[in-house]
mmCIF file of C-alpha atoms in Angstrom:
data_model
loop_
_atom_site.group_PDB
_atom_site.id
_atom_site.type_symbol
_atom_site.label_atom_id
_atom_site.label_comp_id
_atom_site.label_asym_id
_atom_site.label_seq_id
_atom_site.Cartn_x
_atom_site.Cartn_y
_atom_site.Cartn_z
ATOM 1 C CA UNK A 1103 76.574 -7.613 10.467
ATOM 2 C CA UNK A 1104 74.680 -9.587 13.579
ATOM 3 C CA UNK A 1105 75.017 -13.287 13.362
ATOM 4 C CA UNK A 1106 72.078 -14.524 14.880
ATOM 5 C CA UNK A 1107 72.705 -17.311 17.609
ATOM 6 C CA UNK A 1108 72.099 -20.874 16.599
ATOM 7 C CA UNK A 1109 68.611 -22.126 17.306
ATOM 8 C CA UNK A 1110 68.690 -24.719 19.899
ATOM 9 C CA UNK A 1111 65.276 -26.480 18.809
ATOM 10 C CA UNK A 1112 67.502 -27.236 15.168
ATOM 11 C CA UNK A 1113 67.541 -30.853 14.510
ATOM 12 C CA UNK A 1114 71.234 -30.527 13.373
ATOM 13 C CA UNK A 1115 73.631 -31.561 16.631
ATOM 14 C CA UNK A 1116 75.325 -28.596 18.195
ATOM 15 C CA UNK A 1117 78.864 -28.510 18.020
ATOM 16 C CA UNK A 1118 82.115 -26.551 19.448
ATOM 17 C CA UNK A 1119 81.969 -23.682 17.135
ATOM 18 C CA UNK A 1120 77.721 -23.049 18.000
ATOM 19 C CA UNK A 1121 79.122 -22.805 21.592
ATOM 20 C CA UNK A 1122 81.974 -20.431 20.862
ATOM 21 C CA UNK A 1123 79.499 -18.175 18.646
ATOM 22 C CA UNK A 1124 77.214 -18.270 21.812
ATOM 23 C CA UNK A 1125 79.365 -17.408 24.227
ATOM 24 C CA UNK A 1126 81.884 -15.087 22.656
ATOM 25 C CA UNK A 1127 84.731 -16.789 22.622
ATOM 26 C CA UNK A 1128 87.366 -19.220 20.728
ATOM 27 C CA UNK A 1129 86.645 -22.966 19.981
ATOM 28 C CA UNK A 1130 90.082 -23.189 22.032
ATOM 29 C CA UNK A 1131 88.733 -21.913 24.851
ATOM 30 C CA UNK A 1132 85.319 -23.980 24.728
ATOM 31 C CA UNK A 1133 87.669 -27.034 24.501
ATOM 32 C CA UNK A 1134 89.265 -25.950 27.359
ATOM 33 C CA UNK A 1135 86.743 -25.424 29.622
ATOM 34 C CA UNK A 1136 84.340 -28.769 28.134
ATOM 35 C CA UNK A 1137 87.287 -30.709 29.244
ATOM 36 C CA UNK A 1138 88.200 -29.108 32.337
ATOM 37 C CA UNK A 1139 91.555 -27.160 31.614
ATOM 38 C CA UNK A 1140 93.145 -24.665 33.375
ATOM 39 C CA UNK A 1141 93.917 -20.850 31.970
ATOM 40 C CA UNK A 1142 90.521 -19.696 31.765
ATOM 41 C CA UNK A 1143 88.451 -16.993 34.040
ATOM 42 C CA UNK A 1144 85.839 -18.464 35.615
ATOM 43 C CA UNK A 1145 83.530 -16.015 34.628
ATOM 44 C CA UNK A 1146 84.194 -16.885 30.819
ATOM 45 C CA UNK A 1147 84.281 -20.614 32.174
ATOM 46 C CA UNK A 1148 80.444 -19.913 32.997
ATOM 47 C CA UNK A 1149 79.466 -18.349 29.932
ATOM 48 C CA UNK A 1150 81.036 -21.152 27.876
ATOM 49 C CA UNK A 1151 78.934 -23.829 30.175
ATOM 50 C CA UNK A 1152 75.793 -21.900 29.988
ATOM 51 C CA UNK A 1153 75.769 -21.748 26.527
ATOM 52 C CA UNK A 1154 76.462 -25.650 25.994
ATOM 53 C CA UNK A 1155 73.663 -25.824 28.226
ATOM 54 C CA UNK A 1156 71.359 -23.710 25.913
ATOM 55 C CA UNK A 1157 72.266 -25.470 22.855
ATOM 56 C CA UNK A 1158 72.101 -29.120 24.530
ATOM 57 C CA UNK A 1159 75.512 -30.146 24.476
ATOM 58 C CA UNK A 1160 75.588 -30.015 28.145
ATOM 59 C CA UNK A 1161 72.555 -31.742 29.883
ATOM 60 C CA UNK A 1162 71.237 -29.857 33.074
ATOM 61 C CA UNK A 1163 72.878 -31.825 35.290
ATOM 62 C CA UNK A 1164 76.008 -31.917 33.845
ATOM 63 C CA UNK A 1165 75.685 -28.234 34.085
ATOM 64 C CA UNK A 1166 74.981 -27.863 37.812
ATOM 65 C CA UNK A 1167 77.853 -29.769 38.570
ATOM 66 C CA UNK A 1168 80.345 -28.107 36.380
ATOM 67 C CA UNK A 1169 79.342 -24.703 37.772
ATOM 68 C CA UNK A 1170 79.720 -25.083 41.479
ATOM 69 C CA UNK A 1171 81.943 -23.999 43.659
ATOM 70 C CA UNK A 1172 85.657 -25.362 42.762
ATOM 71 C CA UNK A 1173 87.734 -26.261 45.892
ATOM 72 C CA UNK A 1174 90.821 -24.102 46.559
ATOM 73 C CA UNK A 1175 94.115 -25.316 45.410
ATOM 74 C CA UNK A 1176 96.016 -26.564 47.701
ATOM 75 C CA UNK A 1177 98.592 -24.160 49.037
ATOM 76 C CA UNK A 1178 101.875 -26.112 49.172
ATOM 77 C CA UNK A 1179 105.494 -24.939 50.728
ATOM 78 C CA UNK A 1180 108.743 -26.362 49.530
ATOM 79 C CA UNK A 1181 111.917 -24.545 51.852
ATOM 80 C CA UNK A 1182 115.244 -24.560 50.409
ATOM 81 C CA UNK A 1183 118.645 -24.389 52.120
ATOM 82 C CA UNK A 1184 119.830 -21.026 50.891
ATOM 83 C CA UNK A 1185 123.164 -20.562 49.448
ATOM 84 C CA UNK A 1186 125.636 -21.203 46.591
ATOM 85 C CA UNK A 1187 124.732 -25.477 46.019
ATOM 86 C CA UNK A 1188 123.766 -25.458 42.566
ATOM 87 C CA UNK A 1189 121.204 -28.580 42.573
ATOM 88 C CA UNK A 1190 119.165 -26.840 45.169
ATOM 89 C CA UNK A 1191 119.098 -23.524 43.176
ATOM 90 C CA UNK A 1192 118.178 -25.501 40.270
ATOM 91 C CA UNK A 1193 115.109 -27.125 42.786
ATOM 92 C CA UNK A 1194 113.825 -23.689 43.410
ATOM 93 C CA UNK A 1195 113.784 -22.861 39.804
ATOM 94 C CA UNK A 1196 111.983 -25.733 38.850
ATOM 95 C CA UNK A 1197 109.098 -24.837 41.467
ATOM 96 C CA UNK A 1198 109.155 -21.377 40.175
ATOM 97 C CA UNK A 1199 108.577 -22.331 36.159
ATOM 98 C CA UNK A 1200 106.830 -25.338 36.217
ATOM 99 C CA UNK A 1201 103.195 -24.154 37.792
ATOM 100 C CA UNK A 1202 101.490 -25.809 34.473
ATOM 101 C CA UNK A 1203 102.675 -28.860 35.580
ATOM 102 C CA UNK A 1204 100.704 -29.078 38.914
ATOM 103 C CA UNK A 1205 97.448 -27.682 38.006
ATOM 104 C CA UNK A 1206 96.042 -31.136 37.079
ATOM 105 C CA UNK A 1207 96.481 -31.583 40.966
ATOM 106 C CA UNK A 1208 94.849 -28.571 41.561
ATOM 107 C CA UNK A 1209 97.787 -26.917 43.619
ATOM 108 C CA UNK A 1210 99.743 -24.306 44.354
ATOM 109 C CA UNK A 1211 104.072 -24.425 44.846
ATOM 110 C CA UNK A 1212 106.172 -22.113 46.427
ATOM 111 C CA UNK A 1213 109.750 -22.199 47.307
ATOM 112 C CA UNK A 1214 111.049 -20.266 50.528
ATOM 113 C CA UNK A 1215 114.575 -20.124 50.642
ATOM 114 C CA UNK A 1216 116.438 -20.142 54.311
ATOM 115 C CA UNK A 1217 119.008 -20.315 56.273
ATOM 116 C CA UNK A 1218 121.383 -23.129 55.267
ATOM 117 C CA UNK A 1219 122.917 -25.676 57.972
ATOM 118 C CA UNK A 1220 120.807 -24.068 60.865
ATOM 119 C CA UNK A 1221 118.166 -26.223 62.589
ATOM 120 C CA UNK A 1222 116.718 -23.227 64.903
ATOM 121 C CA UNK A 1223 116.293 -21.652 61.614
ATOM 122 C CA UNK A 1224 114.675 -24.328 59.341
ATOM 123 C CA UNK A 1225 112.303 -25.180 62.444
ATOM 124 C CA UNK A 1226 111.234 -21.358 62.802
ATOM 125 C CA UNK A 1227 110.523 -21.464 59.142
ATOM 126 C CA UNK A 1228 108.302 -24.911 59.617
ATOM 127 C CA UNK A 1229 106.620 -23.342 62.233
ATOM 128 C CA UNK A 1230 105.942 -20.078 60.562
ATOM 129 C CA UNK A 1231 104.870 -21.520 56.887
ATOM 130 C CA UNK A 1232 102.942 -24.127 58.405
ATOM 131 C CA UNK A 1233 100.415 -21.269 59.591
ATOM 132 C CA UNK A 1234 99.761 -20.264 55.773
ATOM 133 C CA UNK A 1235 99.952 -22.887 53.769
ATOM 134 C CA UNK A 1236 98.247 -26.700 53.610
ATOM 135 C CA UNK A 1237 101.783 -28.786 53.524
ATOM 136 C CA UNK A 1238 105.345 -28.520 53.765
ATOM 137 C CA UNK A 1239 108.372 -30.055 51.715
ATOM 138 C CA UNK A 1240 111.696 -29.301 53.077
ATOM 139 C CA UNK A 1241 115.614 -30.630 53.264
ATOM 140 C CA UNK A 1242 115.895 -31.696 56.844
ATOM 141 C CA UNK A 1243 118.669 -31.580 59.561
ATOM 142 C CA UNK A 1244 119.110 -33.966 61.507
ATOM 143 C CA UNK A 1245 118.076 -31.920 65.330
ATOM 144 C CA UNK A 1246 115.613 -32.042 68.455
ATOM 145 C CA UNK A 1247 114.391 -28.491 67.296
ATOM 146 C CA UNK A 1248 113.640 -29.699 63.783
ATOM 147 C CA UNK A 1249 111.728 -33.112 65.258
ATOM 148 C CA UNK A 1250 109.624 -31.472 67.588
ATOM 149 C CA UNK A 1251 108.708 -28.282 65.075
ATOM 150 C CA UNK A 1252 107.498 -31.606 62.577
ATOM 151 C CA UNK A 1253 105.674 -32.762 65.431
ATOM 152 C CA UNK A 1254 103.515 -29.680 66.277
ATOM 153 C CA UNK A 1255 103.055 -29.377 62.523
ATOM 154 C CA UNK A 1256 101.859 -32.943 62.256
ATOM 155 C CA UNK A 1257 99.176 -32.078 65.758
ATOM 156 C CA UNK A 1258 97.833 -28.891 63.243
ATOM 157 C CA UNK A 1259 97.599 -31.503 60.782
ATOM 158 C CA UNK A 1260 99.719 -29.702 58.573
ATOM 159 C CA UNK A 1261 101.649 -32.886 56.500
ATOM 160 C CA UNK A 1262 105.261 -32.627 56.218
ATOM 161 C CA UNK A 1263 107.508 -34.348 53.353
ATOM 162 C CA UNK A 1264 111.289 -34.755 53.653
ATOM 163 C CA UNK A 1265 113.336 -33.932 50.541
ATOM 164 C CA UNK A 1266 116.702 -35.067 49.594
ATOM 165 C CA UNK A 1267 117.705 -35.702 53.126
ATOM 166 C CA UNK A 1268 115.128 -37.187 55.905
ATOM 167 C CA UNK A 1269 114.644 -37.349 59.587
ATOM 168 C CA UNK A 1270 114.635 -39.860 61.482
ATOM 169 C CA UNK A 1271 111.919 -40.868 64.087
ATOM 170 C CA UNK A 1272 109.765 -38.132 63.236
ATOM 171 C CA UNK A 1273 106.119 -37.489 62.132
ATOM 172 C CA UNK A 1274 106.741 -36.572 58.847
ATOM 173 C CA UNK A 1275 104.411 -38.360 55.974
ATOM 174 C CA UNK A 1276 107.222 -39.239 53.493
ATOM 175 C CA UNK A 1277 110.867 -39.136 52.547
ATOM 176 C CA UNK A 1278 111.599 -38.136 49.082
ATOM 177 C CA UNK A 1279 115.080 -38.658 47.627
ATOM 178 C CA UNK A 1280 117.553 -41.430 46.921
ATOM 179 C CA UNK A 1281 118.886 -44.024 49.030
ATOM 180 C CA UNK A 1282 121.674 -42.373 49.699
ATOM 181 C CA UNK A 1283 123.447 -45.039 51.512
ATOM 182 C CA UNK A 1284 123.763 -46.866 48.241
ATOM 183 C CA UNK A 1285 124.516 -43.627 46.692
ATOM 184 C CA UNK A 1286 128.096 -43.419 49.082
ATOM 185 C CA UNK A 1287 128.794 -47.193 48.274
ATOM 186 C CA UNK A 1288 128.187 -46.335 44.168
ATOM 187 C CA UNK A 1289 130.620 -43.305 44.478
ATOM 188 C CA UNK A 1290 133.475 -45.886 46.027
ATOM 189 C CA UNK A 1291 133.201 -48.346 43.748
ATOM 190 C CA UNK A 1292 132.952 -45.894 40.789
ATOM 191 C CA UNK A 1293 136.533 -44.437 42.851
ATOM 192 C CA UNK A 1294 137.959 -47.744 43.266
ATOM 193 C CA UNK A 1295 137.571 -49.109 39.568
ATOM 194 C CA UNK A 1296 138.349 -46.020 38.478
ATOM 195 C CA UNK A 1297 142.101 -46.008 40.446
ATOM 196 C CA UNK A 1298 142.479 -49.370 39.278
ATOM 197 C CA UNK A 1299 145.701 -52.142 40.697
ATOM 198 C CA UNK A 1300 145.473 -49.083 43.058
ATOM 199 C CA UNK A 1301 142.794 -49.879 45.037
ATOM 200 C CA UNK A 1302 144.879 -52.838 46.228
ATOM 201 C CA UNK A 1303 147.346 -50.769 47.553
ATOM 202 C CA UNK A 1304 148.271 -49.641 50.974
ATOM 203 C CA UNK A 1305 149.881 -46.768 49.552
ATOM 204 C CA UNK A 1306 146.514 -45.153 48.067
ATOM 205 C CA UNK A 1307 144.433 -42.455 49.316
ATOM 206 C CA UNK A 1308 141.133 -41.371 49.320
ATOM 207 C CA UNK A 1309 139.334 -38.761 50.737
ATOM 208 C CA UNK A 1310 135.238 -37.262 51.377
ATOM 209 C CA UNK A 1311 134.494 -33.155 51.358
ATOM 210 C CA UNK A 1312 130.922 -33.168 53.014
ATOM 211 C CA UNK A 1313 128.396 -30.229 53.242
ATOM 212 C CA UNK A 1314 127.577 -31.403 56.849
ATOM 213 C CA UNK A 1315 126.856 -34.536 58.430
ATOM 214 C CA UNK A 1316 123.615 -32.310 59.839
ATOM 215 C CA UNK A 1317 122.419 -33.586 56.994
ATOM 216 C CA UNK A 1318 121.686 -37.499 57.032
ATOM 217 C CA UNK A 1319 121.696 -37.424 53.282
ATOM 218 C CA UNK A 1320 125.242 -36.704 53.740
ATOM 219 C CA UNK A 1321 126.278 -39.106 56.761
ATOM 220 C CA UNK A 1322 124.371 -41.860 54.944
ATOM 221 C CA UNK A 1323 126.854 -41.508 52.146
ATOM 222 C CA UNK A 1324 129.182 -41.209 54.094
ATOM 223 C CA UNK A 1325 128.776 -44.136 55.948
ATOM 224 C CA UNK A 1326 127.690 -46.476 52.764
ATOM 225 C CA UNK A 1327 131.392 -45.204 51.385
ATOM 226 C CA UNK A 1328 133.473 -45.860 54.422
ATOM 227 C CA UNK A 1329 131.398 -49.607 54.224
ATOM 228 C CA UNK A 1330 132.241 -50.504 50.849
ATOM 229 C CA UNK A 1331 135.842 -49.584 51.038
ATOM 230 C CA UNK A 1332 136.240 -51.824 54.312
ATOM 231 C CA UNK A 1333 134.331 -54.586 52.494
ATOM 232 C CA UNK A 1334 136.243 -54.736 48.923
ATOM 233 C CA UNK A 1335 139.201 -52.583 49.329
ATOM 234 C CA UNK A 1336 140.551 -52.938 52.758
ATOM 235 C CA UNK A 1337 144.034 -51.411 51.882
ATOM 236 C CA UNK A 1338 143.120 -47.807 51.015
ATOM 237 C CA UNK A 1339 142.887 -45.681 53.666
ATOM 238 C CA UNK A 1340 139.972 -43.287 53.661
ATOM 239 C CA UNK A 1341 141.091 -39.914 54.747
ATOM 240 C CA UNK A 1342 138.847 -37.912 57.539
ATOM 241 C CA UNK A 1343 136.380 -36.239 56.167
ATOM 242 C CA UNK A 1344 136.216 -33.017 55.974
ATOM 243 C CA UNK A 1345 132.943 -30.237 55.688
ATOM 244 C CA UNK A 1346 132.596 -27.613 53.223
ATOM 245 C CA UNK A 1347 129.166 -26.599 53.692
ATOM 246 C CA UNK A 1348 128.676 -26.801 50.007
ATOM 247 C CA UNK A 1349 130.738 -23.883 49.577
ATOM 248 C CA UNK A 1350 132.816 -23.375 46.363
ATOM 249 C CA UNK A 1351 135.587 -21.363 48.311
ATOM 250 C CA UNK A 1352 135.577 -23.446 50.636
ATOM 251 C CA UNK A 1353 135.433 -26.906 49.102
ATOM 252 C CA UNK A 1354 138.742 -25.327 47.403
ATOM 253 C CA UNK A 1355 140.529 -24.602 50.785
ATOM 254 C CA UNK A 1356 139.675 -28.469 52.062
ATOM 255 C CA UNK A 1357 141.043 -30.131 48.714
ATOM 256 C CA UNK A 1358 144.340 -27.801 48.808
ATOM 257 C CA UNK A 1359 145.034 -28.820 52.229
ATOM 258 C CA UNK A 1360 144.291 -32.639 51.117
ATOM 259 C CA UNK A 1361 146.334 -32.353 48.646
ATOM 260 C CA UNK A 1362 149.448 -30.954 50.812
ATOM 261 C CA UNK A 1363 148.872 -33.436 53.168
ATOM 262 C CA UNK A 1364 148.492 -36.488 51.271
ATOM 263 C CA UNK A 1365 150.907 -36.535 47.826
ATOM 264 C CA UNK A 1366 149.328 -39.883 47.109
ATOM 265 C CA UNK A 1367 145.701 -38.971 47.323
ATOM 266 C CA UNK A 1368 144.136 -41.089 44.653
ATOM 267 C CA UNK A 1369 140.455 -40.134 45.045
ATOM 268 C CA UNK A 1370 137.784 -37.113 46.150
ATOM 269 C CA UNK A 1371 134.254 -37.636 47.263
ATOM 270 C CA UNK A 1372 132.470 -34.750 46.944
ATOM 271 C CA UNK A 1373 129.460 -35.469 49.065
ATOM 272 C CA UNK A 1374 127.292 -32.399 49.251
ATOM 273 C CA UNK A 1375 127.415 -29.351 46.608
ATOM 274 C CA UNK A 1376 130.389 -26.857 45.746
ATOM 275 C CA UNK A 1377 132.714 -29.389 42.956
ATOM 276 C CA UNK A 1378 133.767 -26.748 41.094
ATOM 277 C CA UNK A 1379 135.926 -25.346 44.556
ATOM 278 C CA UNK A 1380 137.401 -28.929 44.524
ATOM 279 C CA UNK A 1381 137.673 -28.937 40.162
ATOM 280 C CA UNK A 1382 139.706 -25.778 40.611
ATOM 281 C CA UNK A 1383 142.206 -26.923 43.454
ATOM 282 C CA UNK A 1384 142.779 -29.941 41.187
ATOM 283 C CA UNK A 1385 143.529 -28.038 38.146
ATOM 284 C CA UNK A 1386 146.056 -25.717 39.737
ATOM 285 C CA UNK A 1387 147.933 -28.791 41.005
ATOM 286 C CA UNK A 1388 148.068 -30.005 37.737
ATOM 287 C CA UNK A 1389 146.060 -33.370 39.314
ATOM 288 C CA UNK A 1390 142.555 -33.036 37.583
ATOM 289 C CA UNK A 1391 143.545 -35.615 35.640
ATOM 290 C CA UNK A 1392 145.419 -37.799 38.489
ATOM 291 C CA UNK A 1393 142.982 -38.128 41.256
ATOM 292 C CA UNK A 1394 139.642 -39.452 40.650
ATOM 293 C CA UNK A 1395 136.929 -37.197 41.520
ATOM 294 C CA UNK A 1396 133.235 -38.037 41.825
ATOM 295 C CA UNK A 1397 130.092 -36.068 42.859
ATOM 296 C CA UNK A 1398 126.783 -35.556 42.995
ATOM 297 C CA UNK A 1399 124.056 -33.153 41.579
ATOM 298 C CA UNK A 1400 124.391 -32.679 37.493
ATOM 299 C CA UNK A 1401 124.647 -28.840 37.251
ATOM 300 C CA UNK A 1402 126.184 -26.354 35.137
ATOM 301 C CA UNK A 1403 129.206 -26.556 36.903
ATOM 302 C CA UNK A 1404 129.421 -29.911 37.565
ATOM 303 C CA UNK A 1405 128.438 -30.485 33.594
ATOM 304 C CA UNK A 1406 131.504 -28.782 32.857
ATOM 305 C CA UNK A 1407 133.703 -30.402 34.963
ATOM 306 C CA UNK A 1408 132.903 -33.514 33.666
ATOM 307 C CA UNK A 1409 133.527 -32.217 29.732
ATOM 308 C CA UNK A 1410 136.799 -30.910 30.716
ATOM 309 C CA UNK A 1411 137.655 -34.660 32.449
ATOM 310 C CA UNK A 1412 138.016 -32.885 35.790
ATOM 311 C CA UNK A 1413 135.350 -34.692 36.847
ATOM 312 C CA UNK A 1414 134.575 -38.735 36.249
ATOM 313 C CA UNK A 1415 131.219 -38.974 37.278
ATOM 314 C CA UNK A 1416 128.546 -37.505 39.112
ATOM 315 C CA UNK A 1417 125.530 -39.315 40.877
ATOM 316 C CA UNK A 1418 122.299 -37.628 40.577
ATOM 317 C CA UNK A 1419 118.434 -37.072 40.864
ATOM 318 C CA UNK A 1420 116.057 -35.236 38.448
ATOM 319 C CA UNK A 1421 114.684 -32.139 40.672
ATOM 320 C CA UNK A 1422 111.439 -31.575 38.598
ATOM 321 C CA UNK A 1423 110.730 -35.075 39.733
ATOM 322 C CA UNK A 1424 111.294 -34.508 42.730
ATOM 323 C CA UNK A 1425 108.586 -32.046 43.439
ATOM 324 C CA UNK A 1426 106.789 -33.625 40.978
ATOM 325 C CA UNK A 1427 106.568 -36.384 43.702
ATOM 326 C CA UNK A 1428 105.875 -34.354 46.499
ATOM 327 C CA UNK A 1429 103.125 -32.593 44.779
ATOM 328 C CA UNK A 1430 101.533 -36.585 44.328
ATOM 329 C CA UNK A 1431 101.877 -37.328 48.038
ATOM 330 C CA UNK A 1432 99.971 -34.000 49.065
ATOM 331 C CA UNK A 1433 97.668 -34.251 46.779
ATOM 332 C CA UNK A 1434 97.162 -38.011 47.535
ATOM 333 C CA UNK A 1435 96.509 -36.708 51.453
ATOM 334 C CA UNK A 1436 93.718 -34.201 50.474
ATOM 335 C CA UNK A 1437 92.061 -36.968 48.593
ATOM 336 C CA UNK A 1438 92.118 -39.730 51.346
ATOM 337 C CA UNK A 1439 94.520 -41.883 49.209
ATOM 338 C CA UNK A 1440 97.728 -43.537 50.601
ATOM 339 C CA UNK A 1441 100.664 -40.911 50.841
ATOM 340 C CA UNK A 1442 103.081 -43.081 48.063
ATOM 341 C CA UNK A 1443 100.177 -44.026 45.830
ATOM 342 C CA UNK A 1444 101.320 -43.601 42.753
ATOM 343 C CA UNK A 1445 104.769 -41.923 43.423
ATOM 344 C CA UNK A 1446 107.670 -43.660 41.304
ATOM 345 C CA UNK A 1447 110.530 -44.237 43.799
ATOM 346 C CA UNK A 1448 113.457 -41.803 43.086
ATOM 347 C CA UNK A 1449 116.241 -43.647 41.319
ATOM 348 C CA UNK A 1450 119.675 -42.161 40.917
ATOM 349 C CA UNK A 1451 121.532 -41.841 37.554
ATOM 350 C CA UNK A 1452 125.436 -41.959 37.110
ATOM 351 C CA UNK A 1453 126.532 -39.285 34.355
ATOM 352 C CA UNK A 1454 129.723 -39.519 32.948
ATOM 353 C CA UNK A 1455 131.487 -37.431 30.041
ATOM 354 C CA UNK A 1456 130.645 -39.655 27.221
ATOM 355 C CA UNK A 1457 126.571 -39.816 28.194
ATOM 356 C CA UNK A 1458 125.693 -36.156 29.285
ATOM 357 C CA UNK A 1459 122.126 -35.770 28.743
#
């Protein structure tokens, strides 16, 4: 049978359902569209306003604004070092599944992966995404090449934001990350209480595995570990360090030969990506639960190094806020609003066994 449409000259107030019956469609998707939420056609997001609009619900007005025009979302770029690193993997994942999350912004997040450790590479990419898409987030090296493609970007007016590592005296808008010199000077102390009467000893060892002091993520914590050791703990010597471009095979090869070289090695810094390399060259010396080991990035490796006491602690960041962030900043550009309004300041968190999330 028919239903007959409600008559908009009834004195009774039209209501949610009289719209859905109108238009066609679910009082879901009226809600939706009356308050402006994504996952509806915008041909059935016309219908829905036209009928509020019939049945006075929606003045005229209100009407002409809701159906014009909305602007395009803005296209947004995030490039991540290809490779085996776990935390960046997980990065890329989280820009894959979490699109819902950024449509209140009104954007649009990819994730390019590229070359890892290769600054002619990472500044071809700028270059080439910066040409299709309305800003770029990416892990930066530390290189001329990578400056000066940041630069032309930033004379195309294409905004740049650095994340997890930055680059210094460049045009890009904003660093997101940690302040990873404090995060080197956490990861000594943590080593240092950790080894105990120890760390007053000129006997002790202590050594750094680094992805690659490209990256001044990694030679900040570097440097903010090598500081607090000379500061508090002048007796242990801190070992060269050594990079493992975040490689599990060959993080293992660098902590074998440490641990042939130095029988009293009391502590590893993993700096960059790769622990469970360094976890396995501990276990088959029968030291994973000698030598202190910390790290950073709270993966599914890393989660079970830490179960198995392999592991004492890893520093980390939450990646989902992370882009969550750099979506903000964008979207504070496009709008006119300072780049940081808004954006919480990335703190790091120290997991250990006993409060695993």
């Amino acid at each position: 049978m028919t239903q007959n449409p409600p008559n908009p000259s009834s004195p009774r107030s039209p209501r949610i359902p009289d719209i859905a019956q109108l238009s066609g469609v679910s009082t879901a998707t009226v809600d939706r569209v009356l308050n402006q939420r994504s996952g509806v056609r915008n041909a059935t997001a016309q219908r829905v306003l036209q009928a509020a609009a019939t049945l006075g619900y929606l003045p005229q007005a209100e009407l002409h604004a809701a159906l014009q025009p909305q602007p395009q979302p803005l296209r947004l770029m995030v490039l991540i070092p290809e490779g085996s690193n776990r935390f960046l993997q997980m990065l890329g994942d989280v820009i894959g599944y979490a699109q819902d999350h950024w449509a209140p912004f009104n954007v649009r997040c990819q994730a390019a992966y590229i070359e890892s450790f290769n600054p002619d590479a990472l500044a071809k990419a700028l270059l080439h995404y910066g040409k299709r898409c309305d800003g770029i987030a990416f892990m930066a090296l530390e290189h001329p090449v990578v400056r000066e493609a940041v630069a032309q970007l930033a004379e195309q007016g294409v905004p740049t934001v650095t994340l997890i590592s930055d680059l210094s005296n460049s045009r890009r808008v904003a660093y997101v990350g940690l302040d990873n010199r404090a995060a080197g000077r956490t990861a000594a102390y943590l080593i240092a209480r950790f080894m105990g009467p120890l760390a007053h000893s000129r006997k002790a060892h202590v050594a750094m595995i680094v992805g690659s002091l490209r990256y001044r993520a990694h030679e900040e914590r570097e440097a903010g570990f090598l500081h607090l050791f000379e500061e508090q703990f002048p007796l242990v010597q801190v070992v060269g360090v050594r990079e493992g471009q975040d490689d599990a095979e060959r993080n293992y090869r660098q902590a074998r030969a440490l641990l042939e070289q130095h029988d009293d090695l009391a502590g590893i810094y993993n700096i960059g990506g790769g622990a469970e390399g360094i976890g396995r060259a501990l276990k088959e010396a029968g030291a994973d639960r000698k030598i202190v080991f910390i790290g950073h990035g709270l993966t599914p490796d890393t989660r079970a190094l830490l179960i198995d006491g392999t592991m004492d602690a890893v520093i980390t960041q939450n990646p989902q806020g992370a882009v969550m962030n750099c979506v903000r900043i964008f979207a504070n550009l496009r709008d006119g609003r300072e780049p940081t309004s808004g954006v919480e300041t990335t703190r790091s968190q120290v997991i250990f066994r006993e409060n695993l999330p």
